[in-house]
PDB file of C-alpha atoms in Angstrom:
ATOM      1  CA  UNK A   1       1.938  66.127 243.800  1.00 77.00           C
ATOM      2  CA  UNK A   2       3.901  69.058 245.140  1.00 86.00           C
ATOM      3  CA  UNK A   3       2.233  71.839 247.235  1.00 87.00           C
ATOM      4  CA  UNK A   4       2.309  75.122 245.801  1.00 86.00           C
ATOM      5  CA  UNK A   5       2.755  76.732 249.306  1.00 88.00           C
ATOM      6  CA  UNK A   6       5.558  74.937 250.702  1.00 89.00           C
ATOM      7  CA  UNK A   7       6.873  72.832 247.630  1.00 88.00           C
ATOM      8  CA  UNK A   8       6.943  69.691 249.256  1.00 90.00           C
ATOM      9  CA  UNK A   9       5.722  66.373 247.669  1.00 89.00           C
ATOM     10  CA  UNK A  10       2.417  64.784 249.044  1.00 88.00           C
ATOM     11  CA  UNK A  11       0.373  61.781 247.635  1.00 86.00           C
ATOM     12  CA  UNK A  12      -1.870  62.105 244.505  1.00 84.00           C
ATOM     13  CA  UNK A  13      -4.888  61.502 246.316  1.00 83.00           C
ATOM     14  CA  UNK A  14      -4.245  64.077 248.972  1.00 85.00           C
ATOM     15  CA  UNK A  15      -6.426  67.075 249.249  1.00 86.00           C
ATOM     16  CA  UNK A  16      -4.546  68.961 251.880  1.00 87.00           C
ATOM     17  CA  UNK A  17      -0.944  69.164 252.276  1.00 89.00           C
ATOM     18  CA  UNK A  18       0.363  67.221 255.377  1.00 87.00           C
ATOM     19  CA  UNK A  19       3.142  69.624 256.017  1.00 88.00           C
ATOM     20  CA  UNK A  20       1.514  72.968 255.808  1.00 90.00           C
ATOM     21  CA  UNK A  21      -2.323  72.255 255.437  1.00 88.00           C
ATOM     22  CA  UNK A  22      -2.456  74.189 252.313  1.00 88.00           C
ATOM     23  CA  UNK A  23      -5.502  72.855 249.809  1.00 88.00           C
ATOM     24  CA  UNK A  24      -3.836  71.229 247.030  1.00 86.00           C
ATOM     25  CA  UNK A  25      -4.846  71.756 243.391  1.00 78.00           C
ATOM     26  CA  UNK A  26      -5.937  68.446 241.966  1.00 65.00           C
ATOM     27  CA  UNK A  27      -6.870  67.233 238.688  1.00 54.00           C
ATOM     28  CA  UNK A  28     -10.584  67.086 239.398  1.00 55.00           C
ATOM     29  CA  UNK A  29     -10.630  70.692 240.558  1.00 54.00           C
ATOM     30  CA  UNK A  30      -8.743  72.114 237.548  1.00 53.00           C
ATOM     31  CA  UNK A  31     -11.848  71.168 235.187  1.00 57.00           C
ATOM     32  CA  UNK A  32     -12.474  73.888 232.506  1.00 60.00           C
ATOM     33  CA  UNK A  33     -16.032  75.704 232.591  1.00 63.00           C
ATOM     34  CA  UNK A  34     -18.027  74.070 230.000  1.00 68.00           C
ATOM     35  CA  UNK A  35     -21.231  76.261 228.825  1.00 68.00           C
ATOM     36  CA  UNK A  36     -24.711  74.379 228.888  1.00 67.00           C
ATOM     37  CA  UNK A  37     -25.653  73.138 225.449  1.00 73.00           C
ATOM     38  CA  UNK A  38     -29.555  73.538 225.540  1.00 72.00           C
ATOM     39  CA  UNK A  39     -32.010  76.185 226.418  1.00 75.00           C
ATOM     40  CA  UNK A  40     -31.243  78.095 229.332  1.00 73.00           C
ATOM     41  CA  UNK A  41     -33.083  80.442 231.827  1.00 72.00           C
ATOM     42  CA  UNK A  42     -31.788  83.825 232.984  1.00 71.00           C
ATOM     43  CA  UNK A  43     -31.903  83.399 236.518  1.00 73.00           C
ATOM     44  CA  UNK A  44     -30.599  86.860 237.416  1.00 71.00           C
ATOM     45  CA  UNK A  45     -32.500  89.699 239.256  1.00 63.00           C
ATOM     46  CA  UNK A  46     -34.302  92.226 237.596  1.00 63.00           C
ATOM     47  CA  UNK A  47     -32.942  95.717 238.468  1.00 59.00           C
ATOM     48  CA  UNK A  48     -33.351  96.608 242.106  1.00 58.00           C
ATOM     49  CA  UNK A  49     -31.154  96.879 245.128  1.00 57.00           C
ATOM     50  CA  UNK A  50     -28.008  94.501 244.734  1.00 59.00           C
ATOM     51  CA  UNK A  51     -28.339  93.703 248.537  1.00 61.00           C
ATOM     52  CA  UNK A  52     -31.426  93.735 250.613  1.00 63.00           C
ATOM     53  CA  UNK A  53     -30.876  94.884 254.361  1.00 65.00           C
ATOM     54  CA  UNK A  54     -32.243  92.707 256.935  1.00 70.00           C
ATOM     55  CA  UNK A  55     -33.912  94.389 259.811  1.00 69.00           C
ATOM     56  CA  UNK A  56     -31.920  94.560 262.979  1.00 71.00           C
ATOM     57  CA  UNK A  57     -32.865  92.368 265.953  1.00 73.00           C
ATOM     58  CA  UNK A  58     -33.355  94.199 269.036  1.00 72.00           C
ATOM     59  CA  UNK A  59     -30.553  93.506 271.489  1.00 73.00           C
ATOM     60  CA  UNK A  60     -31.716  91.136 274.112  1.00 74.00           C
ATOM     61  CA  UNK A  61     -30.359  91.031 277.740  1.00 75.00           C
ATOM     62  CA  UNK A  62     -29.232  87.686 278.743  1.00 75.00           C
ATOM     63  CA  UNK A  63     -31.308  85.758 280.818  1.00 74.00           C
ATOM     64  CA  UNK A  64     -30.099  84.626 284.281  1.00 73.00           C
ATOM     65  CA  UNK A  65     -31.979  82.078 286.202  1.00 74.00           C
ATOM     66  CA  UNK A  66     -32.876  83.151 289.700  1.00 73.00           C
ATOM     67  CA  UNK A  67     -30.563  81.975 292.409  1.00 71.00           C
ATOM     68  CA  UNK A  68     -32.478  79.886 295.125  1.00 69.00           C
ATOM     69  CA  UNK A  69     -31.645  81.114 298.557  1.00 68.00           C
ATOM     70  CA  UNK A  70     -28.962  79.454 300.212  1.00 68.00           C
ATOM     71  CA  UNK A  71     -30.057  77.038 302.839  1.00 70.00           C
ATOM     72  CA  UNK A  72     -28.229  75.872 305.676  1.00 72.00           C
ATOM     73  CA  UNK A  73     -26.580  72.295 305.507  1.00 75.00           C
ATOM     74  CA  UNK A  74     -28.032  70.205 308.223  1.00 70.00           C
ATOM     75  CA  UNK A  75     -25.319  68.880 310.293  1.00 71.00           C
ATOM     76  CA  UNK A  76     -24.371  65.364 310.005  1.00 68.00           C
ATOM     77  CA  UNK A  77     -25.583  63.229 312.895  1.00 64.00           C
ATOM     78  CA  UNK A  78     -22.580  61.951 314.567  1.00 62.00           C
ATOM     79  CA  UNK A  79     -22.524  58.537 315.883  1.00 57.00           C
ATOM     80  CA  UNK A  80     -23.155  58.225 319.671  1.00 52.00           C
ATOM     81  CA  UNK A  81     -20.101  58.272 321.946  1.00 48.00           C
ATOM     82  CA  UNK A  82     -21.710  56.251 324.661  1.00 50.00           C
ATOM     83  CA  UNK A  83     -20.731  53.087 322.955  1.00 57.00           C
ATOM     84  CA  UNK A  84     -16.983  54.316 322.571  1.00 65.00           C
ATOM     85  CA  UNK A  85     -17.080  55.510 326.141  1.00 69.00           C
ATOM     86  CA  UNK A  86     -18.325  52.147 327.506  1.00 70.00           C
ATOM     87  CA  UNK A  87     -15.521  50.427 325.417  1.00 69.00           C
ATOM     88  CA  UNK A  88     -12.837  52.943 326.672  1.00 73.00           C
ATOM     89  CA  UNK A  89     -14.065  52.384 330.468  1.00 75.00           C
ATOM     90  CA  UNK A  90     -13.811  48.475 329.828  1.00 74.00           C
ATOM     91  CA  UNK A  91     -10.413  48.946 328.227  1.00 74.00           C
ATOM     92  CA  UNK A  92      -8.974  51.107 331.192  1.00 77.00           C
ATOM     93  CA  UNK A  93     -10.163  48.577 333.634  1.00 76.00           C
ATOM     94  CA  UNK A  94      -8.585  45.596 331.676  1.00 74.00           C
ATOM     95  CA  UNK A  95      -5.530  47.471 331.162  1.00 74.00           C
ATOM     96  CA  UNK A  96      -5.308  47.990 335.136  1.00 76.00           C
ATOM     97  CA  UNK A  97      -5.790  44.463 335.834  1.00 72.00           C
ATOM     98  CA  UNK A  98      -3.154  43.572 333.292  1.00 70.00           C
ATOM     99  CA  UNK A  99      -0.865  46.147 334.740  1.00 70.00           C
ATOM    100  CA  UNK A 100      -0.965  45.311 338.264  1.00 74.00           C
ATOM    101  CA  UNK A 101      -1.324  41.662 337.881  1.00 72.00           C
ATOM    102  CA  UNK A 102       1.790  39.258 337.775  1.00 70.00           C
ATOM    103  CA  UNK A 103       1.682  38.624 334.162  1.00 70.00           C
ATOM    104  CA  UNK A 104       5.068  39.624 332.453  1.00 74.00           C
ATOM    105  CA  UNK A 105       4.111  42.140 329.933  1.00 76.00           C
ATOM    106  CA  UNK A 106       6.806  44.627 328.368  1.00 81.00           C
ATOM    107  CA  UNK A 107       6.319  48.321 329.589  1.00 81.00           C
ATOM    108  CA  UNK A 108       6.216  49.421 325.869  1.00 82.00           C
ATOM    109  CA  UNK A 109       3.169  47.033 325.198  1.00 82.00           C
ATOM    110  CA  UNK A 110       1.432  48.543 328.115  1.00 80.00           C
ATOM    111  CA  UNK A 111       2.075  51.943 326.944  1.00 85.00           C
ATOM    112  CA  UNK A 112       0.988  51.160 323.385  1.00 85.00           C
ATOM    113  CA  UNK A 113      -2.269  49.551 324.574  1.00 82.00           C
ATOM    114  CA  UNK A 114      -3.010  52.524 326.891  1.00 84.00           C
ATOM    115  CA  UNK A 115      -2.571  54.702 323.824  1.00 85.00           C
ATOM    116  CA  UNK A 116      -5.017  52.720 321.902  1.00 83.00           C
ATOM    117  CA  UNK A 117      -7.539  52.731 324.688  1.00 82.00           C
ATOM    118  CA  UNK A 118      -7.314  56.490 324.941  1.00 82.00           C
ATOM    119  CA  UNK A 119      -7.595  56.741 321.129  1.00 82.00           C
ATOM    120  CA  UNK A 120     -10.806  54.647 320.950  1.00 76.00           C
ATOM    121  CA  UNK A 121     -12.815  57.943 321.483  1.00 76.00           C
ATOM    122  CA  UNK A 122     -11.425  59.548 318.366  1.00 80.00           C
ATOM    123  CA  UNK A 123     -10.691  56.318 315.810  1.00 77.00           C
ATOM    124  CA  UNK A 124     -11.984  52.871 316.715  1.00 75.00           C
ATOM    125  CA  UNK A 125      -9.439  51.503 313.842  1.00 76.00           C
ATOM    126  CA  UNK A 126      -6.435  53.095 315.469  1.00 78.00           C
ATOM    127  CA  UNK A 127      -7.469  51.700 318.841  1.00 78.00           C
ATOM    128  CA  UNK A 128      -7.749  48.308 317.356  1.00 77.00           C
ATOM    129  CA  UNK A 129      -4.116  48.440 315.850  1.00 78.00           C
ATOM    130  CA  UNK A 130      -2.680  50.024 318.908  1.00 82.00           C
ATOM    131  CA  UNK A 131      -4.076  47.286 321.277  1.00 79.00           C
ATOM    132  CA  UNK A 132      -3.691  44.492 318.697  1.00 80.00           C
ATOM    133  CA  UNK A 133      -0.053  44.631 317.493  1.00 81.00           C
ATOM    134  CA  UNK A 134       1.286  44.326 321.140  1.00 82.00           C
ATOM    135  CA  UNK A 135      -1.274  41.513 321.923  1.00 79.00           C
ATOM    136  CA  UNK A 136       0.268  39.667 318.575  1.00 80.00           C
ATOM    137  CA  UNK A 137       3.869  40.406 319.583  1.00 80.00           C
ATOM    138  CA  UNK A 138       3.309  39.322 323.051  1.00 78.00           C
ATOM    139  CA  UNK A 139       1.574  36.119 322.045  1.00 78.00           C
ATOM    140  CA  UNK A 140       4.001  35.127 319.547  1.00 78.00           C
ATOM    141  CA  UNK A 141       1.726  35.879 316.535  1.00 76.00           C
ATOM    142  CA  UNK A 142       3.658  38.854 315.609  1.00 71.00           C
ATOM    143  CA  UNK A 143       3.900  37.267 311.899  1.00 73.00           C
ATOM    144  CA  UNK A 144       0.192  38.054 311.714  1.00 72.00           C
ATOM    145  CA  UNK A 145       0.831  41.567 311.575  1.00 72.00           C
ATOM    146  CA  UNK A 146       2.251  41.231 308.152  1.00 73.00           C
ATOM    147  CA  UNK A 147      -1.048  39.725 306.878  1.00 68.00           C
ATOM    148  CA  UNK A 148      -3.097  42.230 308.709  1.00 66.00           C
ATOM    149  CA  UNK A 149      -1.108  45.198 306.893  1.00 70.00           C
ATOM    150  CA  UNK A 150      -1.389  43.157 303.607  1.00 66.00           C
ATOM    151  CA  UNK A 151      -5.190  42.535 303.806  1.00 60.00           C
ATOM    152  CA  UNK A 152      -6.131  46.047 305.326  1.00 58.00           C
ATOM    153  CA  UNK A 153      -4.988  48.070 302.530  1.00 56.00           C
ATOM    154  CA  UNK A 154      -8.130  50.014 301.611  1.00 50.00           C
ATOM    155  CA  UNK A 155      -6.600  51.417 298.160  1.00 50.00           C
ATOM    156  CA  UNK A 156      -6.345  48.259 296.416  1.00 45.00           C
ATOM    157  CA  UNK A 157      -8.943  45.311 295.995  1.00 48.00           C
ATOM    158  CA  UNK A 158      -8.013  41.778 295.973  1.00 46.00           C
ATOM    159  CA  UNK A 159      -5.418  40.561 298.398  1.00 48.00           C
ATOM    160  CA  UNK A 160      -4.385  44.110 299.491  1.00 46.00           C
ATOM    161  CA  UNK A 161      -1.104  43.817 297.670  1.00 48.00           C
ATOM    162  CA  UNK A 162      -0.328  46.802 295.236  1.00 51.00           C
ATOM    163  CA  UNK A 163       0.469  44.819 292.461  1.00 50.00           C
ATOM    164  CA  UNK A 164      -2.370  42.335 292.554  1.00 49.00           C
ATOM    165  CA  UNK A 165      -3.179  40.591 289.338  1.00 48.00           C
ATOM    166  CA  UNK A 166      -6.912  41.460 288.222  1.00 52.00           C
ATOM    167  CA  UNK A 167      -8.290  39.582 285.185  1.00 47.00           C
TER     168      UNK A 167
END
């Protein structure tokens, strides 16, 4: 069946043209009008106005719900820093003992551990990494860092690798 608007060919069962969207003339739509064969009743209205007017509705103002008064947000209770301050003091004492002892520890490791101890006040996770990495390297457990990095990835589940298989 061809579309009368764009002239393209469509399937015979199509109601609308798939190219332009125009309603297609089908064989079923082109039925000729057949008058009723029996008695009929005239349903036309008696003489009167052709269109009845509907009374206009009064224009209503939109209803806006009342806005609740903004209440201040309660400050979130921060964890006590006494625990971190105590850990920081212990870390400084241990760092001083290591630094002034006869144990051969590289300077970079001492500096990195000192940064870790000083960062303990802000972030415990940073402190663990800054203190833990030098300890792992000094004790020749440096290969364990690879596993720590793999398993400490918060963005993925499973073994911590980006492309872990999940079934």
